[in-house]
mmCIF file of C-alpha atoms in Angstrom:
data_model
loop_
_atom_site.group_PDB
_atom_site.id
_atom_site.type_symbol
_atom_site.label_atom_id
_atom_site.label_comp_id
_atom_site.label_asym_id
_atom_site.label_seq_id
_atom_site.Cartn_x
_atom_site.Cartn_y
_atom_site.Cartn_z
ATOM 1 C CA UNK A 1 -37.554 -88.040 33.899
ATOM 2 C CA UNK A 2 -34.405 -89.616 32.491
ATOM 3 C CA UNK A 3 -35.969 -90.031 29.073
ATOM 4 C CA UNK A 4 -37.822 -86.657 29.276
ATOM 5 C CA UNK A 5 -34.078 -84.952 29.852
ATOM 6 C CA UNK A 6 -32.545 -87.218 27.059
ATOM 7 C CA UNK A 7 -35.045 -85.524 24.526
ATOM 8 C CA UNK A 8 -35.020 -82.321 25.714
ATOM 9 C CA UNK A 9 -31.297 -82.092 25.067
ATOM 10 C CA UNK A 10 -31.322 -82.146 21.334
ATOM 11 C CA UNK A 11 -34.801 -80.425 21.435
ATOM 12 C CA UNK A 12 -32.929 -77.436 22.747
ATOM 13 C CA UNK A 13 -29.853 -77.438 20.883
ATOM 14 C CA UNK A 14 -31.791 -78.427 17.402
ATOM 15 C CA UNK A 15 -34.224 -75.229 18.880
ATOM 16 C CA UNK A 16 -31.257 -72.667 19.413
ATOM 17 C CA UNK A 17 -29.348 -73.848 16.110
ATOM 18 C CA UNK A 18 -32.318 -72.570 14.559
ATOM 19 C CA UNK A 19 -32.563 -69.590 15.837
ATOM 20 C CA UNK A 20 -29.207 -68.240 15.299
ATOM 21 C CA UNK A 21 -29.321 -69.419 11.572
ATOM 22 C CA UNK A 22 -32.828 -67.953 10.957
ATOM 23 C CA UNK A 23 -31.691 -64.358 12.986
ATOM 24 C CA UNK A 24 -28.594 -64.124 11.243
ATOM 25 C CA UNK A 25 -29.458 -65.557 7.408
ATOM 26 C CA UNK A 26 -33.152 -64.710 6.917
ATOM 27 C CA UNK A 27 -32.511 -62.642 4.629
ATOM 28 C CA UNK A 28 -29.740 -63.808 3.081
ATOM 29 C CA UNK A 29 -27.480 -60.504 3.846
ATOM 30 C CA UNK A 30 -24.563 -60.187 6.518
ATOM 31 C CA UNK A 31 -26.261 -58.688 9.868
ATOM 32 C CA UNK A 32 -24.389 -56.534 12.464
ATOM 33 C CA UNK A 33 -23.928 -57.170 16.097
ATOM 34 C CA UNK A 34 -26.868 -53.914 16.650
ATOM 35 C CA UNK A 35 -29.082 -55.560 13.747
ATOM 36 C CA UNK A 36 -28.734 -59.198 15.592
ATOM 37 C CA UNK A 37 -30.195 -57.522 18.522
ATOM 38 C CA UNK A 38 -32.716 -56.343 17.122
ATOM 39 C CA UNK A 39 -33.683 -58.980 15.121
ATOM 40 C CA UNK A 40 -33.302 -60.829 18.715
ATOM 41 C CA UNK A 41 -35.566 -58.783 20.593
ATOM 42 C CA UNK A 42 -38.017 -58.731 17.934
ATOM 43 C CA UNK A 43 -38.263 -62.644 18.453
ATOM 44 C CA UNK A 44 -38.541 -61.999 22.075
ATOM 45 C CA UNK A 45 -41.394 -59.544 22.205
ATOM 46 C CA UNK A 46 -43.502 -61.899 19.513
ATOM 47 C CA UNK A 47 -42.983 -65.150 21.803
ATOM 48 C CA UNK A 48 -43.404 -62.673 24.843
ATOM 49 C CA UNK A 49 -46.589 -61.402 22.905
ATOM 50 C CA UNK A 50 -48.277 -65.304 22.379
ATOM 51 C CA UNK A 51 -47.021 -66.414 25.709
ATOM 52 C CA UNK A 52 -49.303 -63.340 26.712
ATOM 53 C CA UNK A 53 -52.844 -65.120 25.853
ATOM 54 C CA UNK A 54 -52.551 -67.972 27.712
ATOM 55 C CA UNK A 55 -55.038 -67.726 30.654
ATOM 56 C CA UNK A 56 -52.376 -67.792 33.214
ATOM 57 C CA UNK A 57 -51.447 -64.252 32.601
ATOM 58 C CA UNK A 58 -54.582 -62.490 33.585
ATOM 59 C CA UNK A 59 -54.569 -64.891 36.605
ATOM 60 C CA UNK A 60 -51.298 -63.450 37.851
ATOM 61 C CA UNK A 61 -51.884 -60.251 36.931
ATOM 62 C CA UNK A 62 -54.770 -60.395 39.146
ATOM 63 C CA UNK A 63 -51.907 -60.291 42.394
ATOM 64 C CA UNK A 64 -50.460 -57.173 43.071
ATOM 65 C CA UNK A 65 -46.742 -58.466 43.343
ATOM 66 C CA UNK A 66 -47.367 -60.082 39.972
ATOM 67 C CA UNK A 67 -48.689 -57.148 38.211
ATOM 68 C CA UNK A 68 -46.157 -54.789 40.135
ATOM 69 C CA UNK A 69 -43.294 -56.679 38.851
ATOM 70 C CA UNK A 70 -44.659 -56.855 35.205
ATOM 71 C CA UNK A 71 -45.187 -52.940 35.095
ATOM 72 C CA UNK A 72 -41.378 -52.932 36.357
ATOM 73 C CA UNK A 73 -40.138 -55.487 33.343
ATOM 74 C CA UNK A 74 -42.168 -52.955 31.277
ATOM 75 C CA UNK A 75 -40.890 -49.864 32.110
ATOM 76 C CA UNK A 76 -37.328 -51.192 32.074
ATOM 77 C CA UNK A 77 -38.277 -52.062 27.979
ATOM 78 C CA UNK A 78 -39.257 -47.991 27.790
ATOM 79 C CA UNK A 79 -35.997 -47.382 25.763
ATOM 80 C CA UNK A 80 -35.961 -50.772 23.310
ATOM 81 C CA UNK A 81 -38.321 -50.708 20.225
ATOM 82 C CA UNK A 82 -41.142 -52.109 20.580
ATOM 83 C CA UNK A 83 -41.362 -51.702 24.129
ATOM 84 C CA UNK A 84 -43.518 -54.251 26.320
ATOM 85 C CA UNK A 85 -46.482 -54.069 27.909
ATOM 86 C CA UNK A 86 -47.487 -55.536 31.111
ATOM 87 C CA UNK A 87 -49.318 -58.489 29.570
ATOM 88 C CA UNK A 88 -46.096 -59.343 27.572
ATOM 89 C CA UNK A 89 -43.784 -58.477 30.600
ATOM 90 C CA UNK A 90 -45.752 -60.977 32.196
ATOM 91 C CA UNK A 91 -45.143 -63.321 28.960
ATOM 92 C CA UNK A 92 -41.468 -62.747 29.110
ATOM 93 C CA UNK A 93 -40.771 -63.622 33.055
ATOM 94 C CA UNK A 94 -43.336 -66.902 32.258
ATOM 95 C CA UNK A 95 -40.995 -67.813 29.296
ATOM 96 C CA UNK A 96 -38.020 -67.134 31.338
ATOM 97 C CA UNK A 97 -39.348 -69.339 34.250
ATOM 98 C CA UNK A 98 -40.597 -72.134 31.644
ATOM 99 C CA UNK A 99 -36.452 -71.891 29.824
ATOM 100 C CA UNK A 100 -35.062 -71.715 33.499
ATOM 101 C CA UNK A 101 -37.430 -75.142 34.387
ATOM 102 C CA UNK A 102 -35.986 -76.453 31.074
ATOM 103 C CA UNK A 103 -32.324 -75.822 32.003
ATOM 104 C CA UNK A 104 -33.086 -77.467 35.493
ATOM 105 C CA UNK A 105 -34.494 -80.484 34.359
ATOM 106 C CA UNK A 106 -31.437 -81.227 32.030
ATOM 107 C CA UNK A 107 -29.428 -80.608 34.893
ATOM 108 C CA UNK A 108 -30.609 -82.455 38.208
ATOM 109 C CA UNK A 109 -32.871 -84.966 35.806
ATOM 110 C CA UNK A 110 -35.278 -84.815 38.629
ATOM 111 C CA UNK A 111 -38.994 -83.285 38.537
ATOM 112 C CA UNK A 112 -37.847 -81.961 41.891
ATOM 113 C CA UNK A 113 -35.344 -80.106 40.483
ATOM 114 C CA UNK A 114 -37.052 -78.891 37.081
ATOM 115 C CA UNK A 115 -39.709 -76.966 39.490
ATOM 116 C CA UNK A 116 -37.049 -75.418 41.333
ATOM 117 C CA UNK A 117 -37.325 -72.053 39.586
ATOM 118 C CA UNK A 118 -41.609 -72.179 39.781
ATOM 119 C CA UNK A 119 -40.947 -72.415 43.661
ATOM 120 C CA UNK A 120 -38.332 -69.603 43.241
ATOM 121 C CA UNK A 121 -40.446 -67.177 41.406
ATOM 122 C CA UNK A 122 -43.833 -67.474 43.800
ATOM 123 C CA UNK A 123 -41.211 -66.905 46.504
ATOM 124 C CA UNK A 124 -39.348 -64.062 44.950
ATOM 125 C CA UNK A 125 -41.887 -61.979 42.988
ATOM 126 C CA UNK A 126 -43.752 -61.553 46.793
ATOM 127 C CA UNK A 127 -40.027 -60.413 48.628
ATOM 128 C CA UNK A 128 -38.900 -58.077 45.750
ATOM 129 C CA UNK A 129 -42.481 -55.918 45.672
ATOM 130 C CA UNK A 130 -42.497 -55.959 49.426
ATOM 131 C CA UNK A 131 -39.255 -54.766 49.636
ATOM 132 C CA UNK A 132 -39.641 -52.000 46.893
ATOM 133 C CA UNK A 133 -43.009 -50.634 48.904
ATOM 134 C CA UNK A 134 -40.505 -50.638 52.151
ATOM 135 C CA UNK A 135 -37.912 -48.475 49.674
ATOM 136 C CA UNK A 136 -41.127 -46.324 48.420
ATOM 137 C CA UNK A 137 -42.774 -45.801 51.890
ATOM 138 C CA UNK A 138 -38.726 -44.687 53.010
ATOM 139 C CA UNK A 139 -38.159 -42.386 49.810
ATOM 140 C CA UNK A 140 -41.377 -40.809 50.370
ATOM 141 C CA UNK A 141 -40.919 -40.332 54.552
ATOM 142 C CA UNK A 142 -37.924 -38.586 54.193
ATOM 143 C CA UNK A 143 -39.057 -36.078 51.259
ATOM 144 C CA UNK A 144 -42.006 -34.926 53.125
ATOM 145 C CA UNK A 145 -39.976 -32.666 55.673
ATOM 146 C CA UNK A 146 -38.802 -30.824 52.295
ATOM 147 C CA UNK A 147 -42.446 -30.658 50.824
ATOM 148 C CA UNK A 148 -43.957 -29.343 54.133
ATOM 149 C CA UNK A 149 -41.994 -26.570 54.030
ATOM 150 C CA UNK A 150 -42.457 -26.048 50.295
ATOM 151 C CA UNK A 151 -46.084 -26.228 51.301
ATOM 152 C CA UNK A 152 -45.593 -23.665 53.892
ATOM 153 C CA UNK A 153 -43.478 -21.225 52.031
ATOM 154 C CA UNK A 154 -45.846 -21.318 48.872
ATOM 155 C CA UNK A 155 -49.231 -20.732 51.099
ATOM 156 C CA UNK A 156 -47.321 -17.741 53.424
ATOM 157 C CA UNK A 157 -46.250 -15.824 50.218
ATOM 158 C CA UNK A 158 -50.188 -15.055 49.431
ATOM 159 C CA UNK A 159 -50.724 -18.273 46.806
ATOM 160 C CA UNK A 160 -54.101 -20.747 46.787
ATOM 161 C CA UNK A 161 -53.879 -23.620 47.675
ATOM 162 C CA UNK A 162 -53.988 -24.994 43.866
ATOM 163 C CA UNK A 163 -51.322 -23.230 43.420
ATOM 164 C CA UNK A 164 -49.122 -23.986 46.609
ATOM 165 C CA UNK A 165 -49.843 -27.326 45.518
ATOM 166 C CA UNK A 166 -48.592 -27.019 41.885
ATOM 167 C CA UNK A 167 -45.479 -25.360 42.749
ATOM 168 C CA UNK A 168 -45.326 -28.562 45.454
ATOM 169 C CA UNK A 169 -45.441 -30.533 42.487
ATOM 170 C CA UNK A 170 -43.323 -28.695 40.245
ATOM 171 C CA UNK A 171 -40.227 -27.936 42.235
ATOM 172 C CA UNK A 172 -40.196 -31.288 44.070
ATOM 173 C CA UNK A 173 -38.861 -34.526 43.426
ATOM 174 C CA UNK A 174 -39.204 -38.008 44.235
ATOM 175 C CA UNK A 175 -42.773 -39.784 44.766
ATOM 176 C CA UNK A 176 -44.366 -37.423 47.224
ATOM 177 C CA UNK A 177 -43.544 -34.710 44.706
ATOM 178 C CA UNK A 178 -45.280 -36.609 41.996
ATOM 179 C CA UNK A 179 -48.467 -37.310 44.347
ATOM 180 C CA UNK A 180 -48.621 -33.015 44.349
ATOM 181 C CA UNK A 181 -48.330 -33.328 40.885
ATOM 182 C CA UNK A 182 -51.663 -35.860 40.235
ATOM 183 C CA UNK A 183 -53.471 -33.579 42.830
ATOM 184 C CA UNK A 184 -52.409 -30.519 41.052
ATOM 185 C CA UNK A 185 -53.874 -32.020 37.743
ATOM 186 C CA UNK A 186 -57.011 -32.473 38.875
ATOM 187 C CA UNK A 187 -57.609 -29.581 40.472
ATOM 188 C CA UNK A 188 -56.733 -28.140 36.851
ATOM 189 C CA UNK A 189 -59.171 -30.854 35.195
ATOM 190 C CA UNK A 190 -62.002 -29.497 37.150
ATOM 191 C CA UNK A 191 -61.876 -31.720 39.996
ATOM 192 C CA UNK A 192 -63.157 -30.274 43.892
ATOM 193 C CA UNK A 193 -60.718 -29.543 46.199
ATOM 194 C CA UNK A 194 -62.159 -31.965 48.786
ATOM 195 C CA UNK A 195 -61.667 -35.138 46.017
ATOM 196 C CA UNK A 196 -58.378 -33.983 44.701
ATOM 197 C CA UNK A 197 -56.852 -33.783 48.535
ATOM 198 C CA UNK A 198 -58.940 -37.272 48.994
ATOM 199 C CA UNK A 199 -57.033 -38.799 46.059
ATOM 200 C CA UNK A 200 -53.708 -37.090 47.740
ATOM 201 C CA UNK A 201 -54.220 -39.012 50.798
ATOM 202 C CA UNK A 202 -54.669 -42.481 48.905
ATOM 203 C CA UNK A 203 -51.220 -41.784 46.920
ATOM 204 C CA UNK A 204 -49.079 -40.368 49.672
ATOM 205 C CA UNK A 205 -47.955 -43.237 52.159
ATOM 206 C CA UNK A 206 -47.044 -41.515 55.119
ATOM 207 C CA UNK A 207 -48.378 -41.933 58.503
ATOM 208 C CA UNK A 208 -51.035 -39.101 59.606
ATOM 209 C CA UNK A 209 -51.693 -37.905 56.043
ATOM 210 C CA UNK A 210 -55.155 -37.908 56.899
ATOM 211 C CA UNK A 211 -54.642 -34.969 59.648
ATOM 212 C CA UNK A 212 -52.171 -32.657 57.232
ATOM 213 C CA UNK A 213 -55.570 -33.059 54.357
ATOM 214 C CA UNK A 214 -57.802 -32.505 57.368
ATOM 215 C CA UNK A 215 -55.887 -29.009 57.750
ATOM 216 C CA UNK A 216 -55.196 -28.282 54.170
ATOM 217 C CA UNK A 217 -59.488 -28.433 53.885
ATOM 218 C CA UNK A 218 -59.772 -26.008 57.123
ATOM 219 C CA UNK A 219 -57.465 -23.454 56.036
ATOM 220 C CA UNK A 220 -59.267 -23.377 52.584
ATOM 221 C CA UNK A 221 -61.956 -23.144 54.110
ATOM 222 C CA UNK A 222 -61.407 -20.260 56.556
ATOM 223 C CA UNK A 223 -58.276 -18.741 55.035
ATOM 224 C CA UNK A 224 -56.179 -19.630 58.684
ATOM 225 C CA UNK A 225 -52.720 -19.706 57.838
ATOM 226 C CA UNK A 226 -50.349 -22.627 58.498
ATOM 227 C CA UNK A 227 -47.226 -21.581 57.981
ATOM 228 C CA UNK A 228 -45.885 -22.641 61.380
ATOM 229 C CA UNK A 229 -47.960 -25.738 62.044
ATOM 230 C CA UNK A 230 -46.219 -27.253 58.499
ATOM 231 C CA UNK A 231 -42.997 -25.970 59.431
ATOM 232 C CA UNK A 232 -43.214 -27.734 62.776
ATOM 233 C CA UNK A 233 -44.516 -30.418 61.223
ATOM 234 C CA UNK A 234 -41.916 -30.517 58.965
ATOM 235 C CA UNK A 235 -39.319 -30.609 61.824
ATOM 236 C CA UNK A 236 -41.472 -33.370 63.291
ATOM 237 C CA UNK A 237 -41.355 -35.883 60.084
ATOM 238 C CA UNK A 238 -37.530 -35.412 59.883
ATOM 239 C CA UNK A 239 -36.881 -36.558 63.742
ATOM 240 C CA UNK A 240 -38.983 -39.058 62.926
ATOM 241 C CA UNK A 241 -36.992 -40.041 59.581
ATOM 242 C CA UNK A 242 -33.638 -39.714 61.785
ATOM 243 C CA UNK A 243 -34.878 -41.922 64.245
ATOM 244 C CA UNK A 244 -35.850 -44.788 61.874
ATOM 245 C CA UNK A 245 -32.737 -44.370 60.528
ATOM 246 C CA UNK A 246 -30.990 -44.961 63.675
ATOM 247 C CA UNK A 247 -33.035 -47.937 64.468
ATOM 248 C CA UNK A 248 -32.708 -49.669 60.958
ATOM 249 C CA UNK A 249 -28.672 -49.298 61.780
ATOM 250 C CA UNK A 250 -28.879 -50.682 64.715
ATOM 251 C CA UNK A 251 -31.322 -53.597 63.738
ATOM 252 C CA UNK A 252 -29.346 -54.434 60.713
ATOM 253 C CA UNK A 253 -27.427 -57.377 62.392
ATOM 254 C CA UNK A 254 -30.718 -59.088 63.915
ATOM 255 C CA UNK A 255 -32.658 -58.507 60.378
ATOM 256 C CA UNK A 256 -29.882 -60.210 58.416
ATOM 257 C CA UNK A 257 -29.551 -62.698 61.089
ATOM 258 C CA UNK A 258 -33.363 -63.315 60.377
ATOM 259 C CA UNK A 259 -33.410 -63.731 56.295
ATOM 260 C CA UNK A 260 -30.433 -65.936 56.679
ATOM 261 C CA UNK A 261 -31.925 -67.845 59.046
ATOM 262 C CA UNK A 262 -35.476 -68.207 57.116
ATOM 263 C CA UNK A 263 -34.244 -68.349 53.502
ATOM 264 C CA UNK A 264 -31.290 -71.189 54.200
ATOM 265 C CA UNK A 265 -33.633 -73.975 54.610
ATOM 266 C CA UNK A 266 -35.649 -72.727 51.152
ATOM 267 C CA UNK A 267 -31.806 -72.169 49.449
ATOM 268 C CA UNK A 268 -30.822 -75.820 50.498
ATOM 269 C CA UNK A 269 -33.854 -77.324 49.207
ATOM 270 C CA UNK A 270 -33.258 -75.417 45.784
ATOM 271 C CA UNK A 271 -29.805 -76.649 45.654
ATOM 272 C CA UNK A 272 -30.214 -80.049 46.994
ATOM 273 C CA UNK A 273 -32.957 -80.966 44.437
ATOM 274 C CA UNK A 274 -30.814 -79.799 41.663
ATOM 275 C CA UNK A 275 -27.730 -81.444 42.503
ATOM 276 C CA UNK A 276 -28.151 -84.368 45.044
ATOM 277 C CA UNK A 277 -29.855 -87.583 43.444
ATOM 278 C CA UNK A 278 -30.566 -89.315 46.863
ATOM 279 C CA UNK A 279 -32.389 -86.003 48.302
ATOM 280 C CA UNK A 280 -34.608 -85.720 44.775
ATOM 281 C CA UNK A 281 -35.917 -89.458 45.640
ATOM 282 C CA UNK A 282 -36.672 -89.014 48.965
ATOM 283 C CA UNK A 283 -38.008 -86.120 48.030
ATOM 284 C CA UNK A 284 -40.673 -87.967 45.142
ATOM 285 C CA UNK A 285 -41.640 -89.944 48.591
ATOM 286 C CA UNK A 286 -44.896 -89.224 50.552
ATOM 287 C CA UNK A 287 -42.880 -88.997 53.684
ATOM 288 C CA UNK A 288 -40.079 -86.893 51.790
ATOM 289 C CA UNK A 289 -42.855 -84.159 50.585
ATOM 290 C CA UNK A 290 -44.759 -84.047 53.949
ATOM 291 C CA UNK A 291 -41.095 -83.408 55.952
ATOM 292 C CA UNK A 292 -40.244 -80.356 53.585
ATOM 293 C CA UNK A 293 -43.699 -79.104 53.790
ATOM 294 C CA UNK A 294 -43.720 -79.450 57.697
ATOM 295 C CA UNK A 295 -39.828 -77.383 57.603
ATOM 296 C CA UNK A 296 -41.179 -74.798 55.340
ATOM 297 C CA UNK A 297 -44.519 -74.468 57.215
ATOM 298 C CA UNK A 298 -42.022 -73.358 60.915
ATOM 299 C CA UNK A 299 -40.030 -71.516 58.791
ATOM 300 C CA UNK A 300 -42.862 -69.581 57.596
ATOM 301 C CA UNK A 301 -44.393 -69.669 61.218
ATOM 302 C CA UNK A 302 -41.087 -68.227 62.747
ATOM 303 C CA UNK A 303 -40.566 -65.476 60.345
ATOM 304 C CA UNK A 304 -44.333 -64.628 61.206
ATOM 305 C CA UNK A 305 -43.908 -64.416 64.920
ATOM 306 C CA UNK A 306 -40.442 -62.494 64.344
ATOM 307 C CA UNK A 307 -42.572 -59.932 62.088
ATOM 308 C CA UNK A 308 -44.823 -59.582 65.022
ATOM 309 C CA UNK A 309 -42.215 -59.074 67.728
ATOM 310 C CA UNK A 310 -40.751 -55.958 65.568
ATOM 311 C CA UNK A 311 -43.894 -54.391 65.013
ATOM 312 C CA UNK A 312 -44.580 -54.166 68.055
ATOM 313 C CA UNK A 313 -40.769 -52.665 69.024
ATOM 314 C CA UNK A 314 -41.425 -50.239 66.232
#
C-alpha cells in the first residue's frame, strides 16, 4: 500500500497541474474567475458524463436511496449550464467517492483507510433519504389541516370536485398541495375520477388517506356534502400534528442519545483506520475483521430493537 501511495502522490499532483494549465491556457487567452468556472464545470459534467456508463450506475440507481439522492445532486445543478442528470449525478458522487478514496489512501497508507469513504457513503446515502422521507411525511402532516379546509370551503361554495381540487392545488403550497395539483391534471387529461383520487392516495403520505378518498368518491357520487366532516377532520390532523410535536420535543434527548450511541463505534472505526497504523494492521487480520464485523453487527442489532421499542410508544 506504501508503494501504491508513493505513486499516487505525483499521479495526483502531475493530474491537477494539468488541469489548471489546460482550464486556464487552452486557448491561449487570459480567462476570468466566472470563465474558469465554467470551463471547470464543463470538465466536471464530461467526466461526470463517462463515469455515467460504467455498469455500476444503473446498479445503484436500481436502490431507492441511491436514485433519491442522485435526483437531489440533479436538481441542485437546475441553475448551472449544462445541468446534470441523474445518471451523471450518480457519476459525480462515484467520482467524488473514488477522489475522496484517493485522498484517504495518501493519507492513512492503509487499504483500511482508503475504503473509509465507500463504507461512509453505503452508510450515509441510506440515513440522509430516510431522514428527508421523515422531513416529507412531517411537511406534508402538518399542511393537510390547511388543505382540508381548502377542500371544504371550495366544495360548500357550489364547485365539483375537479374543481375543489384544482383550486386545492392552486392556492396551496408545500407537497400535499402539489399531490392536488397531479390529481387536478389528470382529471383535466381525461383521466376518471376514481383513478385520479387512486393516484392521490399513492402520492399523499398521510395516515387514513384511504378513508378521506373513500369520502371524496361518496360525495361525488351522491352529491352529500362534507363541509363539516373535513373541517373536523381538519381539526383532527392538527391535534394530531401538535401532539407529535410535543412528543418529538420531549424525545429529543433519548433520540440523540441513540445516534450518538450507534454512530460512535462506526465514527471511531473511520477515524482510527485513517490515522492509527497499529489499528489498520490489526484490522488487515482475520481476527481484526471478524471483531469489527461482530461490533457493527450489535450496533446494528441495538439500533433495531430501539426502532422497535419507539414504534410501539408511538
Amino acid at each position: 500500500m506504501e508503494a501504491v501511495s508513493g505513486i499516487a502522490l505525483p499521479v495526483s499532483c502531475g493530474a491537477l497541474v494539468w488541469l489548471t494549465s489546460y482550464v486556464l491556457v487552452s486557448t491561449g487567452e487570459p480567462r476570468s474567475a466566472g470563465q474558469i468556472q465554467r470551463l471547470a464545470w464543463r470538465w466536471i459534467v464530461r467526466a461526470a458524463e463517462r463515469i455515467s456508463r460504467l455498469r455500476i450506475v444503473p446498479l445503484l440507481l436500481g436502490f431507492a436511496p441511491w436514485r433519491n439522492f442522485a435526483g437531489a445532486v440533479a436538481r441542485r445543478t437546475r441553475d448551472l449550464r449544462p445541468a446534470l442528470y441523474r445518471e451523471q449525478a450518480c457519476g459525480l458522487v462515484l467520482g467524488g467517492c473514488a477522489a475522496a478514496c484517493l485522498g484517504c489512501a495518501l493519507l492513512s497508507r492503509s487499504l483500511p483507510g482508503a475504503l473509509v469513504p465507500v463504507g461512509a457513503a453505503a452508510i450515509g446515502v441510506p440515513l440522509w433519504d430516510s431522514s428527508r422521507q421523515r422531513l416529507h411525511a412531517r411537511r406534508m402532516a402538518e399542511e393537510m389541516p390547511e388543505v382540508l379546509r381548502a377542500l371544504a370551503l371550495a366544495l360548500a361554495s357550489g364547485e365539483t370536485l375537479a374543481q375543489a381540487i384544482d383550486y386545492v392545488g392552486t392556492h396551496g403550497r408545500g407537497p400535499a398541495a402539489e399531490a392536488f395539483s397531479r390529481v387536478a391534471m389528470r382529471l383535466r387529461c381525461g383521466e376518471s375520477t376514481r383513478e385520479a383520487l387512486e393516484a392521490l392516495s399513492d402520492d399523499l403520505d398521510v395516515p387514513r388517506v384511504d378513508l378521506l378518498v373513500t369520502a371524496l368518491l361518496i360525495s361525488q357520487r351522491t352529491g352529500s356534502p362534507l363541509r363539516g366532516l373535513l373541517e373536523t377532520t381538519a381539526k383532527l390532523a392538527e391535534r394530531q400534528s401538535e401532539m407529535e410535536r410535543l412528543l418529538s420535543v420531549k424525545t429529543a434527548q433519548v433520540r440523540l442519545s441513540v445516534r450518538v450511541v450507534c454512530l460512535l463505534p462506526v465514527v471511531l472505526i473511520g477515524t482510527l483506520s485513517l490515522i492509527s497504523p497499529d489499528f489498520q494492521r490489526g484490522l488487515a487480520t482475520p481476527a481484526g475483521i471478524v471483531s469489527v464485523l461482530i461490533a457493527l453487527a450489535m450496533d446494528g442489532l441495538a439500533l433495531a430493537i430501539v426502532r422497535r421499542l419507539m414504534k410501539e410508544v408511538l
